[in-house]
Amino acid sequence: MIHISADKVAEVIIMARELGRAEAEMDAFIDRLNEEEQAALVAVFWIGRGSFEPEEYADAYRTAQAEATTPTAEYLKGSPHLADHLESGLDALGISASDEEDELYRGG
């Protein structure tokens, strides 16, 4: 079980795809997440990027907590493939990112 809801990750994915328009909104959204959720978001990102395997989620989560020195939104925006990595991370963890995104688009 990850320490952030899949719909919150999906919201970040959607905003990351529209970063030119939604950067301030994404920054505020991520800043409102608690520390556990921010660390989980980074862990999902790292899994999607291939830095950790899905079965290493707990290690990725602990590492994200221990190494959090830069604001999470700033750190994540440093990746030009943020949305893709988050989507791949959710999928690797057995959560359908596209289903979560579709649900948000439908107003779920």
mmCIF file of N, CA and C in Angstrom:
data_model
loop_
_atom_site.group_PDB
_atom_site.id
_atom_site.type_symbol
_atom_site.label_atom_id
_atom_site.label_comp_id
_atom_site.label_asym_id
_atom_site.label_seq_id
_atom_site.Cartn_x
_atom_site.Cartn_y
_atom_site.Cartn_z
ATOM 1 N N MET A 1 0.837 -1.188 0.000
ATOM 2 C CA MET A 1 0.000 0.000 0.000
ATOM 3 C C MET A 1 0.879 1.247 0.000
ATOM 4 N N ILE A 2 0.569 2.163 -0.902
ATOM 5 C CA ILE A 2 1.341 3.394 -0.947
ATOM 6 C C ILE A 2 0.722 4.420 0.006
ATOM 7 N N HIS A 3 1.506 5.402 0.371
ATOM 8 C CA HIS A 3 1.120 6.379 1.382
ATOM 9 C C HIS A 3 0.464 7.625 0.792
ATOM 10 N N ILE A 4 -0.104 7.492 -0.391
ATOM 11 C CA ILE A 4 -0.817 8.585 -1.055
ATOM 12 C C ILE A 4 -1.902 7.950 -1.910
ATOM 13 N N SER A 5 -3.040 8.612 -2.011
ATOM 14 C CA SER A 5 -4.113 8.044 -2.829
ATOM 15 C C SER A 5 -3.760 8.171 -4.311
ATOM 16 N N ALA A 6 -4.201 7.193 -5.062
ATOM 17 C CA ALA A 6 -3.907 7.171 -6.496
ATOM 18 C C ALA A 6 -4.517 8.372 -7.204
ATOM 19 N N ASP A 7 -5.658 8.863 -6.714
ATOM 20 C CA ASP A 7 -6.265 10.014 -7.382
ATOM 21 C C ASP A 7 -5.426 11.278 -7.194
ATOM 22 N N LYS A 8 -4.717 11.395 -6.078
ATOM 23 C CA LYS A 8 -3.825 12.547 -5.895
ATOM 24 C C LYS A 8 -2.640 12.465 -6.856
ATOM 25 N N VAL A 9 -2.102 11.271 -7.038
ATOM 26 C CA VAL A 9 -1.011 11.101 -8.004
ATOM 27 C C VAL A 9 -1.530 11.420 -9.403
ATOM 28 N N ALA A 10 -2.734 10.965 -9.718
ATOM 29 C CA ALA A 10 -3.323 11.237 -11.034
ATOM 30 C C ALA A 10 -3.514 12.737 -11.250
ATOM 31 N N GLU A 11 -3.894 13.467 -10.203
ATOM 32 C CA GLU A 11 -4.026 14.925 -10.338
ATOM 33 C C GLU A 11 -2.692 15.558 -10.692
ATOM 34 N N VAL A 12 -1.623 15.107 -10.039
ATOM 35 C CA VAL A 12 -0.297 15.644 -10.345
ATOM 36 C C VAL A 12 0.082 15.296 -11.786
ATOM 37 N N ILE A 13 -0.231 14.083 -12.222
ATOM 38 C CA ILE A 13 0.061 13.679 -13.603
ATOM 39 C C ILE A 13 -0.630 14.623 -14.586
ATOM 40 N N ILE A 14 -1.896 14.884 -14.353
ATOM 41 C CA ILE A 14 -2.660 15.761 -15.251
ATOM 42 C C ILE A 14 -2.052 17.161 -15.271
ATOM 43 N N MET A 15 -1.734 17.701 -14.098
ATOM 44 C CA MET A 15 -1.148 19.044 -14.043
ATOM 45 C C MET A 15 0.246 19.073 -14.662
ATOM 46 N N ALA A 16 1.014 18.001 -14.481
ATOM 47 C CA ALA A 16 2.371 17.951 -15.041
ATOM 48 C C ALA A 16 2.334 17.966 -16.567
ATOM 49 N N ARG A 17 1.293 17.398 -17.146
ATOM 50 C CA ARG A 17 1.159 17.406 -18.607
ATOM 51 C C ARG A 17 0.865 18.802 -19.145
ATOM 52 N N GLU A 18 0.319 19.647 -18.284
ATOM 53 C CA GLU A 18 -0.041 21.017 -18.661
ATOM 54 C C GLU A 18 0.798 22.012 -17.864
ATOM 55 N N LEU A 19 2.060 21.689 -17.642
ATOM 56 C CA LEU A 19 2.894 22.465 -16.725
ATOM 57 C C LEU A 19 2.956 23.944 -17.089
ATOM 58 N N GLY A 20 2.937 24.256 -18.363
ATOM 59 C CA GLY A 20 2.975 25.658 -18.768
ATOM 60 C C GLY A 20 1.813 26.461 -18.211
ATOM 61 N N ARG A 21 0.641 25.838 -18.159
ATOM 62 C CA ARG A 21 -0.563 26.501 -17.646
ATOM 63 C C ARG A 21 -0.793 26.234 -16.175
ATOM 64 N N ALA A 22 -0.396 25.069 -15.708
ATOM 65 C CA ALA A 22 -0.813 24.615 -14.382
ATOM 66 C C ALA A 22 0.316 24.570 -13.355
ATOM 67 N N GLU A 23 1.445 25.206 -13.642
ATOM 68 C CA GLU A 23 2.585 25.103 -12.724
ATOM 69 C C GLU A 23 2.252 25.614 -11.324
ATOM 70 N N ALA A 24 1.666 26.787 -11.222
ATOM 71 C CA ALA A 24 1.342 27.341 -9.900
ATOM 72 C C ALA A 24 0.331 26.460 -9.181
ATOM 73 N N GLU A 25 -0.647 25.950 -9.926
ATOM 74 C CA GLU A 25 -1.653 25.063 -9.338
ATOM 75 C C GLU A 25 -1.007 23.765 -8.840
ATOM 76 N N MET A 26 -0.101 23.207 -9.639
ATOM 77 C CA MET A 26 0.577 21.983 -9.233
ATOM 78 C C MET A 26 1.450 22.231 -8.005
ATOM 79 N N ASP A 27 2.178 23.341 -7.999
ATOM 80 C CA ASP A 27 3.010 23.672 -6.838
ATOM 81 C C ASP A 27 2.157 23.734 -5.575
ATOM 82 N N ALA A 28 1.038 24.445 -5.645
ATOM 83 C CA ALA A 28 0.161 24.594 -4.481
ATOM 84 C C ALA A 28 -0.420 23.248 -4.057
ATOM 85 N N PHE A 29 -0.811 22.432 -5.026
ATOM 86 C CA PHE A 29 -1.382 21.118 -4.722
ATOM 87 C C PHE A 29 -0.359 20.252 -3.986
ATOM 88 N N ILE A 30 0.856 20.189 -4.507
ATOM 89 C CA ILE A 30 1.898 19.369 -3.880
ATOM 90 C C ILE A 30 2.260 19.930 -2.509
ATOM 91 N N ASP A 31 2.329 21.246 -2.390
ATOM 92 C CA ASP A 31 2.648 21.859 -1.099
ATOM 93 C C ASP A 31 1.595 21.545 -0.042
ATOM 94 N N ARG A 32 0.346 21.347 -0.455
ATOM 95 C CA ARG A 32 -0.729 21.018 0.496
ATOM 96 C C ARG A 32 -0.698 19.556 0.939
ATOM 97 N N LEU A 33 0.024 18.710 0.213
ATOM 98 C CA LEU A 33 0.150 17.311 0.638
ATOM 99 C C LEU A 33 0.958 17.263 1.926
ATOM 100 N N ASN A 34 0.640 16.301 2.796
ATOM 101 C CA ASN A 34 1.458 16.169 4.002
ATOM 102 C C ASN A 34 2.799 15.519 3.645
ATOM 103 N N GLU A 35 3.711 15.493 4.603
ATOM 104 C CA GLU A 35 5.064 14.982 4.333
ATOM 105 C C GLU A 35 5.055 13.540 3.859
ATOM 106 N N GLU A 36 4.172 12.721 4.433
ATOM 107 C CA GLU A 36 4.101 11.318 4.025
ATOM 108 C C GLU A 36 3.656 11.200 2.570
ATOM 109 N N GLU A 37 2.661 12.000 2.189
ATOM 110 C CA GLU A 37 2.179 11.956 0.810
ATOM 111 C C GLU A 37 3.241 12.467 -0.160
ATOM 112 N N GLN A 38 3.962 13.511 0.225
ATOM 113 C CA GLN A 38 5.019 14.024 -0.642
ATOM 114 C C GLN A 38 6.117 12.982 -0.833
ATOM 115 N N ALA A 39 6.500 12.300 0.243
ATOM 116 C CA ALA A 39 7.518 11.252 0.130
ATOM 117 C C ALA A 39 7.009 10.109 -0.747
ATOM 118 N N ALA A 40 5.737 9.765 -0.608
ATOM 119 C CA ALA A 40 5.159 8.700 -1.428
ATOM 120 C C ALA A 40 5.129 9.097 -2.899
ATOM 121 N N LEU A 41 4.827 10.363 -3.174
ATOM 122 C CA LEU A 41 4.817 10.849 -4.553
ATOM 123 C C LEU A 41 6.202 10.706 -5.174
ATOM 124 N N VAL A 42 7.230 11.065 -4.423
ATOM 125 C CA VAL A 42 8.606 10.923 -4.908
ATOM 126 C C VAL A 42 8.944 9.444 -5.097
ATOM 127 N N ALA A 43 8.512 8.593 -4.173
ATOM 128 C CA ALA A 43 8.783 7.156 -4.291
ATOM 129 C C ALA A 43 8.139 6.582 -5.555
ATOM 130 N N VAL A 44 6.898 6.967 -5.833
ATOM 131 C CA VAL A 44 6.219 6.506 -7.053
ATOM 132 C C VAL A 44 6.981 7.000 -8.283
ATOM 133 N N PHE A 45 7.412 8.255 -8.253
ATOM 134 C CA PHE A 45 8.205 8.836 -9.340
ATOM 135 C C PHE A 45 9.476 8.019 -9.557
ATOM 136 N N TRP A 46 10.195 7.711 -8.482
ATOM 137 C CA TRP A 46 11.441 6.949 -8.601
ATOM 138 C C TRP A 46 11.198 5.554 -9.162
ATOM 139 N N ILE A 47 10.110 4.918 -8.750
ATOM 140 C CA ILE A 47 9.785 3.594 -9.287
ATOM 141 C C ILE A 47 9.501 3.702 -10.782
ATOM 142 N N GLY A 48 8.761 4.712 -11.172
ATOM 143 C CA GLY A 48 8.467 4.914 -12.588
ATOM 144 C C GLY A 48 9.699 5.231 -13.410
ATOM 145 N N ARG A 49 10.670 5.876 -12.785
ATOM 146 C CA ARG A 49 11.924 6.230 -13.465
ATOM 147 C C ARG A 49 12.880 5.041 -13.526
ATOM 148 N N GLY A 50 12.615 4.022 -12.712
ATOM 149 C CA GLY A 50 13.464 2.838 -12.693
ATOM 150 C C GLY A 50 14.555 2.868 -11.645
ATOM 151 N N SER A 51 14.526 3.854 -10.760
ATOM 152 C CA SER A 51 15.529 3.931 -9.692
ATOM 153 C C SER A 51 15.291 2.873 -8.624
ATOM 154 N N PHE A 52 14.039 2.454 -8.466
ATOM 155 C CA PHE A 52 13.650 1.400 -7.533
ATOM 156 C C PHE A 52 12.685 0.479 -8.260
ATOM 157 N N GLU A 53 12.640 -0.767 -7.832
ATOM 158 C CA GLU A 53 11.665 -1.726 -8.345
ATOM 159 C C GLU A 53 10.378 -1.587 -7.527
ATOM 160 N N PRO A 54 9.244 -1.991 -8.081
ATOM 161 C CA PRO A 54 7.989 -1.870 -7.335
ATOM 162 C C PRO A 54 8.032 -2.536 -5.956
ATOM 163 N N GLU A 55 8.697 -3.682 -5.876
ATOM 164 C CA GLU A 55 8.765 -4.375 -4.583
ATOM 165 C C GLU A 55 9.677 -3.658 -3.590
ATOM 166 N N GLU A 56 10.370 -2.636 -4.038
ATOM 167 C CA GLU A 56 11.233 -1.832 -3.167
ATOM 168 C C GLU A 56 10.559 -0.525 -2.748
ATOM 169 N N TYR A 57 9.221 -0.474 -2.884
ATOM 170 C CA TYR A 57 8.502 0.759 -2.553
ATOM 171 C C TYR A 57 8.846 1.257 -1.154
ATOM 172 N N ALA A 58 8.853 0.373 -0.164
ATOM 173 C CA ALA A 58 9.125 0.805 1.214
ATOM 174 C C ALA A 58 10.498 1.467 1.319
ATOM 175 N N ASP A 59 11.489 0.911 0.630
ATOM 176 C CA ASP A 59 12.828 1.518 0.627
ATOM 177 C C ASP A 59 12.806 2.876 -0.072
ATOM 178 N N ALA A 60 12.101 2.959 -1.193
ATOM 179 C CA ALA A 60 12.003 4.228 -1.924
ATOM 180 C C ALA A 60 11.324 5.283 -1.055
ATOM 181 N N TYR A 61 10.275 4.889 -0.354
ATOM 182 C CA TYR A 61 9.536 5.804 0.518
ATOM 183 C C TYR A 61 10.434 6.313 1.649
ATOM 184 N N ARG A 62 11.137 5.399 2.305
ATOM 185 C CA ARG A 62 12.044 5.806 3.403
ATOM 186 C C ARG A 62 13.161 6.704 2.881
ATOM 187 N N THR A 63 13.693 6.384 1.717
ATOM 188 C CA THR A 63 14.753 7.203 1.124
ATOM 189 C C THR A 63 14.227 8.597 0.803
ATOM 190 N N ALA A 64 13.027 8.674 0.253
ATOM 191 C CA ALA A 64 12.429 9.979 -0.064
ATOM 192 C C ALA A 64 12.240 10.807 1.201
ATOM 193 N N GLN A 65 11.827 10.165 2.285
ATOM 194 C CA GLN A 65 11.675 10.891 3.548
ATOM 195 C C GLN A 65 13.025 11.382 4.053
ATOM 196 N N ALA A 66 14.024 10.523 3.991
ATOM 197 C CA ALA A 66 15.343 10.853 4.539
ATOM 198 C C ALA A 66 16.069 11.905 3.713
ATOM 199 N N GLU A 67 15.834 11.919 2.411
ATOM 200 C CA GLU A 67 16.596 12.802 1.525
ATOM 201 C C GLU A 67 15.822 14.045 1.092
ATOM 202 N N ALA A 68 14.708 14.323 1.732
ATOM 203 C CA ALA A 68 13.889 15.482 1.353
ATOM 204 C C ALA A 68 14.565 16.775 1.802
ATOM 205 N N THR A 69 15.304 17.391 0.890
ATOM 206 C CA THR A 69 15.973 18.655 1.199
ATOM 207 C C THR A 69 15.469 19.787 0.314
ATOM 208 N N THR A 70 14.959 19.463 -0.842
ATOM 209 C CA THR A 70 14.419 20.439 -1.787
ATOM 210 C C THR A 70 12.898 20.350 -1.724
ATOM 211 N N PRO A 71 12.186 21.464 -1.858
ATOM 212 C CA PRO A 71 10.719 21.354 -1.914
ATOM 213 C C PRO A 71 10.302 20.335 -2.981
ATOM 214 N N THR A 72 9.358 19.492 -2.624
ATOM 215 C CA THR A 72 8.970 18.377 -3.489
ATOM 216 C C THR A 72 8.572 18.823 -4.890
ATOM 217 N N ALA A 73 7.764 19.864 -4.989
ATOM 218 C CA ALA A 73 7.329 20.321 -6.314
ATOM 219 C C ALA A 73 8.523 20.746 -7.159
ATOM 220 N N GLU A 74 9.452 21.465 -6.563
ATOM 221 C CA GLU A 74 10.640 21.907 -7.307
ATOM 222 C C GLU A 74 11.458 20.705 -7.773
ATOM 223 N N TYR A 75 11.640 19.733 -6.876
ATOM 224 C CA TYR A 75 12.403 18.533 -7.224
ATOM 225 C C TYR A 75 11.753 17.807 -8.404
ATOM 226 N N LEU A 76 10.454 17.572 -8.311
ATOM 227 C CA LEU A 76 9.767 16.811 -9.352
ATOM 228 C C LEU A 76 9.741 17.554 -10.682
ATOM 229 N N LYS A 77 9.598 18.869 -10.640
ATOM 230 C CA LYS A 77 9.569 19.643 -11.888
ATOM 231 C C LYS A 77 10.915 19.631 -12.601
ATOM 232 N N GLY A 78 11.951 19.166 -11.927
ATOM 233 C CA GLY A 78 13.258 19.052 -12.563
ATOM 234 C C GLY A 78 13.321 17.945 -13.597
ATOM 235 N N SER A 79 12.306 17.091 -13.621
ATOM 236 C CA SER A 79 12.264 16.001 -14.599
ATOM 237 C C SER A 79 11.356 16.377 -15.763
ATOM 238 N N PRO A 80 11.887 16.357 -16.988
ATOM 239 C CA PRO A 80 11.025 16.656 -18.135
ATOM 240 C C PRO A 80 9.997 15.551 -18.400
ATOM 241 N N HIS A 81 10.155 14.411 -17.742
ATOM 242 C CA HIS A 81 9.256 13.272 -17.954
ATOM 243 C C HIS A 81 8.442 12.961 -16.699
ATOM 244 N N LEU A 82 8.155 13.986 -15.908
ATOM 245 C CA LEU A 82 7.457 13.797 -14.637
ATOM 246 C C LEU A 82 6.168 13.004 -14.797
ATOM 247 N N ALA A 83 5.287 13.426 -15.683
ATOM 248 C CA ALA A 83 4.002 12.743 -15.845
ATOM 249 C C ALA A 83 4.203 11.281 -16.239
ATOM 250 N N ASP A 84 5.113 11.032 -17.174
ATOM 251 C CA ASP A 84 5.369 9.659 -17.623
ATOM 252 C C ASP A 84 5.902 8.792 -16.492
ATOM 253 N N HIS A 85 6.821 9.335 -15.695
ATOM 254 C CA HIS A 85 7.396 8.554 -14.596
ATOM 255 C C HIS A 85 6.353 8.256 -13.518
ATOM 256 N N LEU A 86 5.513 9.231 -13.199
ATOM 257 C CA LEU A 86 4.465 8.978 -12.208
ATOM 258 C C LEU A 86 3.481 7.934 -12.720
ATOM 259 N N GLU A 87 3.106 8.049 -13.979
ATOM 260 C CA GLU A 87 2.190 7.079 -14.579
ATOM 261 C C GLU A 87 2.805 5.679 -14.579
ATOM 262 N N SER A 88 4.061 5.580 -14.982
ATOM 263 C CA SER A 88 4.757 4.284 -14.991
ATOM 264 C C SER A 88 4.891 3.726 -13.583
ATOM 265 N N GLY A 89 5.135 4.600 -12.616
ATOM 266 C CA GLY A 89 5.259 4.164 -11.226
ATOM 267 C C GLY A 89 3.965 3.576 -10.698
ATOM 268 N N LEU A 90 2.856 4.267 -10.942
ATOM 269 C CA LEU A 90 1.567 3.717 -10.507
ATOM 270 C C LEU A 90 1.304 2.384 -11.182
ATOM 271 N N ASP A 91 1.502 2.339 -12.493
ATOM 272 C CA ASP A 91 1.267 1.094 -13.230
ATOM 273 C C ASP A 91 2.129 -0.044 -12.685
ATOM 274 N N ALA A 92 3.400 0.245 -12.385
ATOM 275 C CA ALA A 92 4.303 -0.779 -11.849
ATOM 276 C C ALA A 92 3.827 -1.282 -10.489
ATOM 277 N N LEU A 93 3.134 -0.411 -9.753
ATOM 278 C CA LEU A 93 2.611 -0.786 -8.436
ATOM 279 C C LEU A 93 1.236 -1.449 -8.528
ATOM 280 N N GLY A 94 0.788 -1.700 -9.757
ATOM 281 C CA GLY A 94 -0.479 -2.397 -9.951
ATOM 282 C C GLY A 94 -1.698 -1.495 -9.899
ATOM 283 N N ILE A 95 -1.491 -0.187 -10.064
ATOM 284 C CA ILE A 95 -2.588 0.776 -10.047
ATOM 285 C C ILE A 95 -2.681 1.380 -11.441
ATOM 286 N N SER A 96 -3.846 1.336 -12.030
ATOM 287 C CA SER A 96 -4.013 1.865 -13.386
ATOM 288 C C SER A 96 -4.072 3.387 -13.348
ATOM 289 N N ALA A 97 -2.996 4.009 -13.776
ATOM 290 C CA ALA A 97 -2.945 5.471 -13.804
ATOM 291 C C ALA A 97 -4.005 6.025 -14.742
ATOM 292 N N SER A 98 -4.188 5.393 -15.891
ATOM 293 C CA SER A 98 -5.166 5.912 -16.856
ATOM 294 C C SER A 98 -6.586 5.824 -16.302
ATOM 295 N N ASP A 99 -6.906 4.765 -15.557
ATOM 296 C CA ASP A 99 -8.232 4.671 -14.937
ATOM 297 C C ASP A 99 -8.436 5.800 -13.935
ATOM 298 N N GLU A 100 -7.409 6.085 -13.136
ATOM 299 C CA GLU A 100 -7.500 7.165 -12.146
ATOM 300 C C GLU A 100 -7.667 8.516 -12.835
ATOM 301 N N GLU A 101 -6.906 8.738 -13.901
ATOM 302 C CA GLU A 101 -7.016 9.999 -14.643
ATOM 303 C C GLU A 101 -8.396 10.126 -15.277
ATOM 304 N N ASP A 102 -8.883 9.050 -15.888
ATOM 305 C CA ASP A 102 -10.209 9.075 -16.507
ATOM 306 C C ASP A 102 -11.282 9.410 -15.480
ATOM 307 N N GLU A 103 -11.157 8.844 -14.295
ATOM 308 C CA GLU A 103 -12.120 9.111 -13.223
ATOM 309 C C GLU A 103 -12.119 10.594 -12.854
ATOM 310 N N LEU A 104 -10.947 11.199 -12.792
ATOM 311 C CA LEU A 104 -10.863 12.629 -12.484
ATOM 312 C C LEU A 104 -11.491 13.465 -13.594
ATOM 313 N N TYR A 105 -11.234 13.102 -14.845
ATOM 314 C CA TYR A 105 -11.820 13.831 -15.970
ATOM 315 C C TYR A 105 -13.344 13.732 -15.966
ATOM 316 N N ARG A 106 -13.853 12.587 -15.503
ATOM 317 C CA ARG A 106 -15.309 12.398 -15.443
ATOM 318 C C ARG A 106 -15.915 13.091 -14.228
ATOM 319 N N GLY A 107 -15.042 13.627 -13.372
ATOM 320 C CA GLY A 107 -15.546 14.326 -12.190
ATOM 321 C C GLY A 107 -15.776 13.419 -11.009
ATOM 322 N N GLY A 108 -15.055 12.280 -10.982
ATOM 323 C CA GLY A 108 -15.237 11.302 -9.913
ATOM 324 C C GLY A 108 -14.550 11.613 -8.643
#
